[in-house]
Coordinates of C-alpha atoms in Angstrom, one line a residue:
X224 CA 108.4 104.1 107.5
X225 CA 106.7 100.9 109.0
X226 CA 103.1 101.3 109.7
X227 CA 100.7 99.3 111.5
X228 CA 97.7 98.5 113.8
X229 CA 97.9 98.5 117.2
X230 CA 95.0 96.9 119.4
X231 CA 95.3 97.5 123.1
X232 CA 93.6 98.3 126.3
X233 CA 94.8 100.0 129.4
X234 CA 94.1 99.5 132.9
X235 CA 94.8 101.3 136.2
X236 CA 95.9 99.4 139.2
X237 CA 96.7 100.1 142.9
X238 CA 100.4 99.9 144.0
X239 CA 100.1 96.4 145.2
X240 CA 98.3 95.3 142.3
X241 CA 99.0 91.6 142.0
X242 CA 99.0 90.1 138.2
X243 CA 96.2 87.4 138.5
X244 CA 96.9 83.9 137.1
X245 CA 95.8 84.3 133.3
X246 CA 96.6 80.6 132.2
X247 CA 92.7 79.2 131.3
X248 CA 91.6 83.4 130.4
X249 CA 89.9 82.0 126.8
X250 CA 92.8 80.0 124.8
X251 CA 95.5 80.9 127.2
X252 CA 97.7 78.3 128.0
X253 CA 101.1 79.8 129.0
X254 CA 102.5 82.9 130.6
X255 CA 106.0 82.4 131.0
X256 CA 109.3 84.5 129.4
X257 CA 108.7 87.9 131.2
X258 CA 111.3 90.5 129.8
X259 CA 112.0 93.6 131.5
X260 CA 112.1 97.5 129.6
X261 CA 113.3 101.0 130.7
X262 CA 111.5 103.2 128.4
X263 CA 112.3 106.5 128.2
X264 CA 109.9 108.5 126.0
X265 CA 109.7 112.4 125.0
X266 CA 106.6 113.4 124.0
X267 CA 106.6 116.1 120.9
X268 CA 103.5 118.6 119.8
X269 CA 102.6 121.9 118.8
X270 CA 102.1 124.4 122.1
X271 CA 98.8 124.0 122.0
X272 CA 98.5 120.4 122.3
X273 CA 96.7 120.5 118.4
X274 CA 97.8 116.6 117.9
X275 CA 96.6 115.3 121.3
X276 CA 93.5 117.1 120.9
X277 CA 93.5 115.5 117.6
X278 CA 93.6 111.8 119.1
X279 CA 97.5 112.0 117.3
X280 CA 100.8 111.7 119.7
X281 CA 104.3 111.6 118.6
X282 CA 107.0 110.6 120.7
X283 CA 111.1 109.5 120.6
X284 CA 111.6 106.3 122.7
X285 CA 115.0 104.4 123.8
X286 CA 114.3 101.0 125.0
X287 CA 112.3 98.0 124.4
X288 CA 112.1 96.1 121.3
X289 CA 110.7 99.6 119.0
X290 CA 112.8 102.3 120.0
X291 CA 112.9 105.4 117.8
X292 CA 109.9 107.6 116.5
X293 CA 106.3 106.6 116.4
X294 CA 103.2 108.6 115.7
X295 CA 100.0 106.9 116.5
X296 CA 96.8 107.8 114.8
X297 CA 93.2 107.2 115.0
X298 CA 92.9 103.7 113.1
X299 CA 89.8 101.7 112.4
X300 CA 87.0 100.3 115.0
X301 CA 88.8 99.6 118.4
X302 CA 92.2 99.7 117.0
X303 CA 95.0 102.6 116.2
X304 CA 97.5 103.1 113.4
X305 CA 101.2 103.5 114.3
X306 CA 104.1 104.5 112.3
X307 CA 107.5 104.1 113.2
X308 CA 110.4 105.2 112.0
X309 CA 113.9 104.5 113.9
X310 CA 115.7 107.7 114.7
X311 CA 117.7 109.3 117.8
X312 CA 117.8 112.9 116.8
X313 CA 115.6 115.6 118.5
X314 CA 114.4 116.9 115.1
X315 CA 111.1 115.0 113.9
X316 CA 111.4 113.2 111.2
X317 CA 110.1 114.6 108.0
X318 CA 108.2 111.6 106.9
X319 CA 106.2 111.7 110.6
X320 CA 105.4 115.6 110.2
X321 CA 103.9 115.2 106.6
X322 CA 101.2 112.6 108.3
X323 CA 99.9 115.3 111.1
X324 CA 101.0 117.8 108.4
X325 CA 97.4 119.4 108.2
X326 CA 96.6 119.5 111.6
X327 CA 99.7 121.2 112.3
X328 CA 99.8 123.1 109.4
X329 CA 103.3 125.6 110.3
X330 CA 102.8 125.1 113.9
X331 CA 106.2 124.0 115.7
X332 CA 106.6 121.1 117.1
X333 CA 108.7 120.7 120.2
X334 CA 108.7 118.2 123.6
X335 CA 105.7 118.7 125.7
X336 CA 106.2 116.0 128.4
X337 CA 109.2 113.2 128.9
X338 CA 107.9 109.9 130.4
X339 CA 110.6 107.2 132.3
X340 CA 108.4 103.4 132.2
X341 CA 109.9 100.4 134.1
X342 CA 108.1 97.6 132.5
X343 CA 107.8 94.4 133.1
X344 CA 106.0 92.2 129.4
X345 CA 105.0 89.3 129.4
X346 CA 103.7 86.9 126.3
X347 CA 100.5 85.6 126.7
X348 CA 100.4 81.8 124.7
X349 CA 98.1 79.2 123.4
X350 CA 98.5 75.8 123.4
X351 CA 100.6 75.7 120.6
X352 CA 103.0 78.6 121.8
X353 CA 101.4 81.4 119.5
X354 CA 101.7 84.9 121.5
X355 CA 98.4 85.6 121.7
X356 CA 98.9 89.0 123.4
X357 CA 101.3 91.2 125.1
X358 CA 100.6 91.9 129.1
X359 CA 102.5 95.1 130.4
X360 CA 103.0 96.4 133.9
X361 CA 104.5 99.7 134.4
X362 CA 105.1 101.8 136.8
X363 CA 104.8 105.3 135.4
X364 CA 106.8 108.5 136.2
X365 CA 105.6 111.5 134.1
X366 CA 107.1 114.9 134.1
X367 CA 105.6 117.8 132.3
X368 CA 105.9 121.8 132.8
X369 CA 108.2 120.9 135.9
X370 CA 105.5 119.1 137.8
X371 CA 105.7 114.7 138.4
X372 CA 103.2 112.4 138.5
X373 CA 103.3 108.6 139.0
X374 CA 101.5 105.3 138.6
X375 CA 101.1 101.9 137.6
X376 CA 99.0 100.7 135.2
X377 CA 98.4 96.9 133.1
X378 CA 98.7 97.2 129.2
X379 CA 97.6 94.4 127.0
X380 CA 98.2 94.0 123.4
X381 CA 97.0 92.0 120.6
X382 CA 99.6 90.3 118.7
X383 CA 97.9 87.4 117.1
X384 CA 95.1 86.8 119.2
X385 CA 91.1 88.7 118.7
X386 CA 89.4 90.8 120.7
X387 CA 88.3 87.6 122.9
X388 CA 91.6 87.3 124.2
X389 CA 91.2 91.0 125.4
X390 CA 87.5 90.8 126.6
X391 CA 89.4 86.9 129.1
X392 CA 92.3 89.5 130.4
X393 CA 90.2 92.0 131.2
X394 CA 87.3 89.8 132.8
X395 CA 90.7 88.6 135.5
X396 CA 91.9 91.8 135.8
X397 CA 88.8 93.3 137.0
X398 CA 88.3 90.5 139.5
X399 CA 91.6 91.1 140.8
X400 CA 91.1 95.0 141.1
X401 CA 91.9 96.9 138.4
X402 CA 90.1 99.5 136.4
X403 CA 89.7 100.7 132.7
X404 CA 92.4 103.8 132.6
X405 CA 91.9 107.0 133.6
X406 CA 92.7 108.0 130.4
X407 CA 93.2 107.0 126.7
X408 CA 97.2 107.3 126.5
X409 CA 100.0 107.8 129.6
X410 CA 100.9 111.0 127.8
X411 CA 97.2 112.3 127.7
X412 CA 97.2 111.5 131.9
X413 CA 100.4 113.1 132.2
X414 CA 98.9 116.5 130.6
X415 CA 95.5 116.6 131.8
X416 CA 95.6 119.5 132.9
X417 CA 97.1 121.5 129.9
X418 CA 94.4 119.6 127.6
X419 CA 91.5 120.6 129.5
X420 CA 93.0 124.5 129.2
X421 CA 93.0 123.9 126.0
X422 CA 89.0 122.7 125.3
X423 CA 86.8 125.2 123.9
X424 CA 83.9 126.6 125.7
X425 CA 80.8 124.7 125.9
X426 CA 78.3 126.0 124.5
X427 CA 74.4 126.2 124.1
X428 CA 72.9 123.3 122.0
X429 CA 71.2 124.9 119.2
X430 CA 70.1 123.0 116.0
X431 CA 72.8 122.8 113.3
X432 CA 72.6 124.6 110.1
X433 CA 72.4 121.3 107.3
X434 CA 74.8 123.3 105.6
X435 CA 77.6 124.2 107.9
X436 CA 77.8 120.1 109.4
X437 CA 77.8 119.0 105.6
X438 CA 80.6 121.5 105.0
X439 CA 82.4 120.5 108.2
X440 CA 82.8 116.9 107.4
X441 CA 83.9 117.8 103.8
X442 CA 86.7 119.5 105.6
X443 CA 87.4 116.6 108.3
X444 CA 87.1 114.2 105.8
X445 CA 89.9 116.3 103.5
X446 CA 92.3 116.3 106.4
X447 CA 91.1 112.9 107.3
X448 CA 92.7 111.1 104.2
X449 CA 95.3 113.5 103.4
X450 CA 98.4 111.0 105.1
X451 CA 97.3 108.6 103.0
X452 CA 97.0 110.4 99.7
X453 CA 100.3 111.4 100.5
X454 CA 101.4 107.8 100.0
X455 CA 99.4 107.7 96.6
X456 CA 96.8 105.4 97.9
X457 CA 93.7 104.7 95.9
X458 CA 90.9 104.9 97.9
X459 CA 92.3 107.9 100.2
X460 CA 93.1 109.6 97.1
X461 CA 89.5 109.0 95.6
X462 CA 88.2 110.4 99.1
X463 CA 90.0 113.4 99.7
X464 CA 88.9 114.0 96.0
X465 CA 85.5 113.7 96.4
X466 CA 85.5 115.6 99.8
X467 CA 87.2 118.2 98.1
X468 CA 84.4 118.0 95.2
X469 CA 81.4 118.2 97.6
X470 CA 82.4 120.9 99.3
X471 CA 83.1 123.4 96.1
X472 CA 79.7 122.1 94.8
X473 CA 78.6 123.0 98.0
X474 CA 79.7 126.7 98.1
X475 CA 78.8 126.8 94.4
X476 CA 75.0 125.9 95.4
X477 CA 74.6 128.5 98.1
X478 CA 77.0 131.0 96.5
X479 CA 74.7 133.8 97.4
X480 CA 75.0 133.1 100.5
X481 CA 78.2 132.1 101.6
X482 CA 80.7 134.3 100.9
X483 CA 84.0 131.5 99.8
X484 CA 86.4 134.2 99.2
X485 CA 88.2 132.2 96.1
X486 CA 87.9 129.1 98.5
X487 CA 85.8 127.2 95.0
X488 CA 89.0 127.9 92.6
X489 CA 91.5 126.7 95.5
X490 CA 89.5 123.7 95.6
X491 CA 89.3 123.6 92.0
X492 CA 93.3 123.4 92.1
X493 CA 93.3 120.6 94.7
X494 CA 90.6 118.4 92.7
X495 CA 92.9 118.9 89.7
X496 CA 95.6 117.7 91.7
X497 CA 94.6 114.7 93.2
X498 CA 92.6 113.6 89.8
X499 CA 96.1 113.8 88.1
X500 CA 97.1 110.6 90.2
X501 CA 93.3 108.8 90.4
X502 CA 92.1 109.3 86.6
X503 CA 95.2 107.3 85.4
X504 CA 94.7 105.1 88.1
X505 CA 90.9 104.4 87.2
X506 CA 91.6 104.7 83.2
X507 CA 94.4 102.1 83.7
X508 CA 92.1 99.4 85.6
X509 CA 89.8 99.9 83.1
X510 CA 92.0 99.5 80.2
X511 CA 94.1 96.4 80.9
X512 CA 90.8 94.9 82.2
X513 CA 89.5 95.5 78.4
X514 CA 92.9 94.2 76.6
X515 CA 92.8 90.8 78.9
X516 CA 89.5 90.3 77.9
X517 CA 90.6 90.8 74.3
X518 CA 93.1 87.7 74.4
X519 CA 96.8 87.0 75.0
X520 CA 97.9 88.1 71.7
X521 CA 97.0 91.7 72.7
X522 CA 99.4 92.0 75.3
X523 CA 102.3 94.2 73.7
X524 CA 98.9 97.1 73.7
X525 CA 98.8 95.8 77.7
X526 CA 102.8 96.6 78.4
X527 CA 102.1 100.0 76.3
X528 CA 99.1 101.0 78.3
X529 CA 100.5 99.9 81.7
X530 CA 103.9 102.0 80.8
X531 CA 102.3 105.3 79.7
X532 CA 99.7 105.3 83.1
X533 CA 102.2 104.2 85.4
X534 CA 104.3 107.2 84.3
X535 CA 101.2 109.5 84.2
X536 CA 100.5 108.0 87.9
X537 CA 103.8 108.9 89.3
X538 CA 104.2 112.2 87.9
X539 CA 101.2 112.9 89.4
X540 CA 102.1 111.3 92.8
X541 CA 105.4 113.3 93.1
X542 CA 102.7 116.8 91.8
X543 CA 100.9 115.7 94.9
X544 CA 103.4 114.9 97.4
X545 CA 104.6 119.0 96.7
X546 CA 100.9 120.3 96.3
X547 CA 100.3 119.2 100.2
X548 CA 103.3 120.4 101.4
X549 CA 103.0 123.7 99.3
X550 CA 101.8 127.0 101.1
X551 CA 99.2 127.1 99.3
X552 CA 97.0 123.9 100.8
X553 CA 97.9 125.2 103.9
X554 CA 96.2 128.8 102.8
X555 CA 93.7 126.9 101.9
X556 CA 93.5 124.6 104.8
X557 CA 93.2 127.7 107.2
X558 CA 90.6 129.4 104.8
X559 CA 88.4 126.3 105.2
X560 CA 88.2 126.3 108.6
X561 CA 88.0 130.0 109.3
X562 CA 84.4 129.3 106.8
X563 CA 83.6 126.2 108.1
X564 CA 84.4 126.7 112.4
X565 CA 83.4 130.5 112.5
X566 CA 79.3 131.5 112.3
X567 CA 76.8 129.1 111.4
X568 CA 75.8 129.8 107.8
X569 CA 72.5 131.3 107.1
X570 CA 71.3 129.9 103.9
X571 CA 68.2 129.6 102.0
X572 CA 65.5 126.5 102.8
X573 CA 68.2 123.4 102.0
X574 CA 65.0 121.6 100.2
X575 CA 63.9 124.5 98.1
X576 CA 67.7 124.9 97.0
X577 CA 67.9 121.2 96.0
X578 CA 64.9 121.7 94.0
X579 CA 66.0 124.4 92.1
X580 CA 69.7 122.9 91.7
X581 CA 67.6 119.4 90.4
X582 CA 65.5 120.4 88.0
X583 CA 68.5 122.7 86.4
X584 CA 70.3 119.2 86.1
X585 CA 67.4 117.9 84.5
X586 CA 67.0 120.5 81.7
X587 CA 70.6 120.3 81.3
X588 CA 70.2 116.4 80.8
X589 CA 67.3 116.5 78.0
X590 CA 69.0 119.3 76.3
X591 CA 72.5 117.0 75.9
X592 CA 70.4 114.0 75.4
X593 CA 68.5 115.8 72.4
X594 CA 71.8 117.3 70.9
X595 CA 73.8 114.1 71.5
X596 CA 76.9 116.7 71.9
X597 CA 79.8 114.8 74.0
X598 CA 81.2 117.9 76.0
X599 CA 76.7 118.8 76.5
X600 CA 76.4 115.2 78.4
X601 CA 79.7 115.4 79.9
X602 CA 78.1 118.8 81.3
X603 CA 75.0 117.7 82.5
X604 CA 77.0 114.9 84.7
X605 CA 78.4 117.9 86.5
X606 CA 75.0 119.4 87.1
X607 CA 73.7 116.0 88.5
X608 CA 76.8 115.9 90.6
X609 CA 75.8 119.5 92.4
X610 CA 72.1 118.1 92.4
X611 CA 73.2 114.6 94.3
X612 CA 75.6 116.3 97.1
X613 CA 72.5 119.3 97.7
X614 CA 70.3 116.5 98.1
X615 CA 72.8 114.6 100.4
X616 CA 73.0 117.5 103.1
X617 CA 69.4 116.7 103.5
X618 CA 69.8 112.9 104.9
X619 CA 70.4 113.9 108.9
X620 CA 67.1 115.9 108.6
X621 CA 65.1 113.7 106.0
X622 CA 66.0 110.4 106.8
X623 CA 65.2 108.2 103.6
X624 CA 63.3 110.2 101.0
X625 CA 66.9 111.9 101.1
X626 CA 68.6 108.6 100.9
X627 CA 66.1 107.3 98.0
X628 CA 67.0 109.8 95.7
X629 CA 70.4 110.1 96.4
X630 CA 70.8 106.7 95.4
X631 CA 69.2 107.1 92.2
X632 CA 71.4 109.8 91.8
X633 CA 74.0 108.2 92.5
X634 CA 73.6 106.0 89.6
X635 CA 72.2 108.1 87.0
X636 CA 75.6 110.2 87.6
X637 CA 77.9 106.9 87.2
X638 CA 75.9 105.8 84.1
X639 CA 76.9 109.2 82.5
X640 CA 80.2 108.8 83.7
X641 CA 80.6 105.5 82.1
X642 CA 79.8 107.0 78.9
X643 CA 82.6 109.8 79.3
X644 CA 85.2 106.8 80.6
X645 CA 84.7 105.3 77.6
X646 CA 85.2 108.5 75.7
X647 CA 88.6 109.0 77.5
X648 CA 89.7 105.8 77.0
X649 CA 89.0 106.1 73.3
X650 CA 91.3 108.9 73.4
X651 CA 94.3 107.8 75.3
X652 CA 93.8 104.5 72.4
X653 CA 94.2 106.5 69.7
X654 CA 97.0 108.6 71.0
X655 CA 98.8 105.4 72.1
X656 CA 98.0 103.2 69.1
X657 CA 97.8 104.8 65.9
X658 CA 97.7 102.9 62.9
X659 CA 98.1 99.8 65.0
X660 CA 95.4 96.9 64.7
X661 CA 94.8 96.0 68.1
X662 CA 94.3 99.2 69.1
X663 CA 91.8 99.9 66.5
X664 CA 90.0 97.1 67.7
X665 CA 90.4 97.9 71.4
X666 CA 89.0 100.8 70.3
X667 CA 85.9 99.8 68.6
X668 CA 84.8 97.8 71.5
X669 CA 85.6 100.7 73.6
X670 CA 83.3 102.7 70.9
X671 CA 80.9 99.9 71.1
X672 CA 80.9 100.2 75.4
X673 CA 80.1 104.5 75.0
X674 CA 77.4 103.6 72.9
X675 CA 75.9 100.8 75.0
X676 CA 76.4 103.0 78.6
X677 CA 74.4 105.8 76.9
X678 CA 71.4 103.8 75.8
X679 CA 71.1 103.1 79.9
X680 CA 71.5 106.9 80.5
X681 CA 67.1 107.5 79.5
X682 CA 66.1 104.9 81.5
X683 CA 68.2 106.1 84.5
X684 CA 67.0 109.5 84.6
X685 CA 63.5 107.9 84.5
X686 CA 64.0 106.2 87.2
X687 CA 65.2 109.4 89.4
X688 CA 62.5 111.6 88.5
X689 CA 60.0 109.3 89.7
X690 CA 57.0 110.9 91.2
X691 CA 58.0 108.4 94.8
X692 CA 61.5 109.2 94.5
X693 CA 61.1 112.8 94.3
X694 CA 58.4 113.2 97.2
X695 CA 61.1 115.2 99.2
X696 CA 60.0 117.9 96.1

């Protein structure tokens, strides 16, 4: 599958819309080589339009230079992620439905609308025949639940130009009588009317529960990163892990309250999951980063440490691939929501509830700091976890008293998990190299590193329970 970012704007234009003369629009200097398409795309989604009203369309298109499947996706700033796959069958591909995969969930997907596009592209160049941009004109025919529409619109997209090439085209276009789009895709104008059937009710403004919008994103932020922890992507498999971590501590702090209905444990399961591919991940940057700085001649421990995490990382990647596409994520998927989208949750003062979970953290803490007991400090990083995501629900409302000691926190809770990194990596040394020299000395320094990273840990938790850091309390 070929994936990637699209930058483009769209522009409506009145049947004898004239293309202006762009040549001297910012650094364009030629316009010529004009090559005409006859697209013909199907549209596919689930009967209720759940991927367009997702931002998400999927379509099968002949002609043109990129016929087959693509599924675009929300991308970053002005821009949007495509993937492609080629393909002529009417079945979507697999690959496609595991990206939209939890918005979907078991939801069919079938043709919602079939659009025919004459369309005339031209290359927009500099002086030095780079193709700045792509400018399309089409004339539009839609058809969709037996009714036809049609139009013309302009379509121009980046190809190795910025976004000043963009903000030139559309300062002629304008001049010359054309308009931003009615709407953000052809297909979303072409089913206008089925989408707006399909918005919920508006309803009366009324101040948010802290709790429930903290939840929410925790759950848009899961299905968020879920295509790209499919792929086994660090940082989207890092996210959906934390996302998936806030929102059990979450439930865990209010308990009382909000009734999860195993929803902790299922999230329990997922965490497990997606840690199976990041821990190795993390332990093996962290590793080889410690046998390069020991010197070349410890390289055969570098080839034996690379080995047994890269096949610990792909296990795990293959456990994951099957755990998102298992009934039970989508169980659990469909449990969130029914928590998170139903009835605002009515839960104890947010502040009060920090402050308890806090100063539990903080006895937890002194007690493992005075016993010196691994699995007691490993412990008491958990308890600061809960304590930091309690007190990060209170940012919207609380502004930078929240922020303050969120960041402190933040980095008492990575200097106690420095100390159990190093107590992991200790352990995947001895099990790896037993009797061997340079792993008994990667393994001192490793010792040396635990013992160094808890020295900080007193001073840290100082600094978060200082009297200006803790006014929130």
């Amino acid at each position: 599958m070929e994936i990637a970012t699209e930058t483009e704007r769209k522009y409506d234009v009145p049947e004898t819309f004239e293309l202006p003369d762009l040549v001297g629009a910012g650094d364009i200097a030629g316009v010529d080589g004009a090559e005409i398409h006859d697209l013909d795309a199907t549209y596919f989604d689930t009967e209720d339009l759940i991927l367009m009203r997702n931002r998400r369309t999927l379509r099968r298109r002949s002609g043109g230079n990129d016929a087959g499947w693509h599924l675009k996706t929300p991308g970053d700033g002005a821009g949007r992620t495509e993937h492609r796959l080629p393909g002529e069958s009417d079945e979507v591909p697999a690959e496609l439905v595991g990206v939209v995969r939890s918005i979907v969930r078991r939801r069919p997907l079938a043709p919602v609308a079939r659009l025919r596009t004459h369309r005339v592209e031209t290359p927009l160049r500099d002086s030095g025949g780079r193709t700045l941009a792509l400018i399309a004109q089409d004339q539009v025919r839609a058809e969709s639940d037996g009714t036809e529409q049609a139009w013309q619109e302009i379509e121009v997209e980046l190809v190795s130009g910025d976004a000043a090439v963009l903000d030139a085209v559309e300062e002629a276009l304008f001049a010359a009588g054309a308009r931003p789009a009615e709407g953000p895709s052809k297909v979303a104008r072409a089913l206008a009317g089925r989408l707006a059937a399909h918005q919920p009710a508006t309803k009366t403004k009324i101040k948010v529960n802290p709790v429930s919008a903290y939840a929410r994103e925790q759950r848009d932020a899961i299905i968020g990163h879920d295509p790209a922890a499919r792929r086994g992507e660090p940082r989207a498999v890092h996210q959906m892990r934390v996302a998936t971590r806030r929102l059990r501590s979450t439930l865990k702090t209010y308990k009382k309250s909000i009734p999860d209905n195993g929803i902790r444990d299922e999230l329990r399961w997922l965490a497990g999951v997606l840690g199976a591919v990041r821990d190795p991940q993390v332990l093996e940057e962290k590793l080889l980063a410690l046998v390069q700085e020991a010197g070349p001649e410890f390289a055969p421990a570098a080839d034996r440490v690379r080995a047994h995490l890269e096949d610990q990382i792909e296990t795990g990647r293959t456990e994951l691939a099957g755990a998102l596409e298992s009934d039970r994520y989508l169980d659990l998927l469909d449990r969130i929501d029914e928590l998170v989208d139903g009835d605002p949750f009515r839960t104890p003062d947010p502040v009060n509830r920090a402050r308890k979970v806090l100063a539990k953290a903080d006895d937890r803490l002194d007690a493992a700091l005075a016993s010196g007991v691994e699995e007691e400090i490993h412990e008491s990083r958990k308890g600061f976890k809960q304590a930091r995501y309690s007190v990060e629900l209170l940012v919207p409302e609380h502004g930078k008293d929240a922020k303050r000691l969120v960041k402190r926190l933040t980095a008492l809770q990575d200097g106690l998990g420095s100390y159990q990194d190093s107590n992991v990596a200790r352990s995947v040394l001895r099990e790896l190299g037993e009797g061997s020299f340079h792993f008994g000395v990667l393994y001192g320094r490793q010792e040396q590193v635990g013992r160094e990273e808890l020295a900080k840990v007193p001073a840290l938790a100082k600094a978060a329970r200082r009297r200006r850091v803790r006014q929130l309390f």
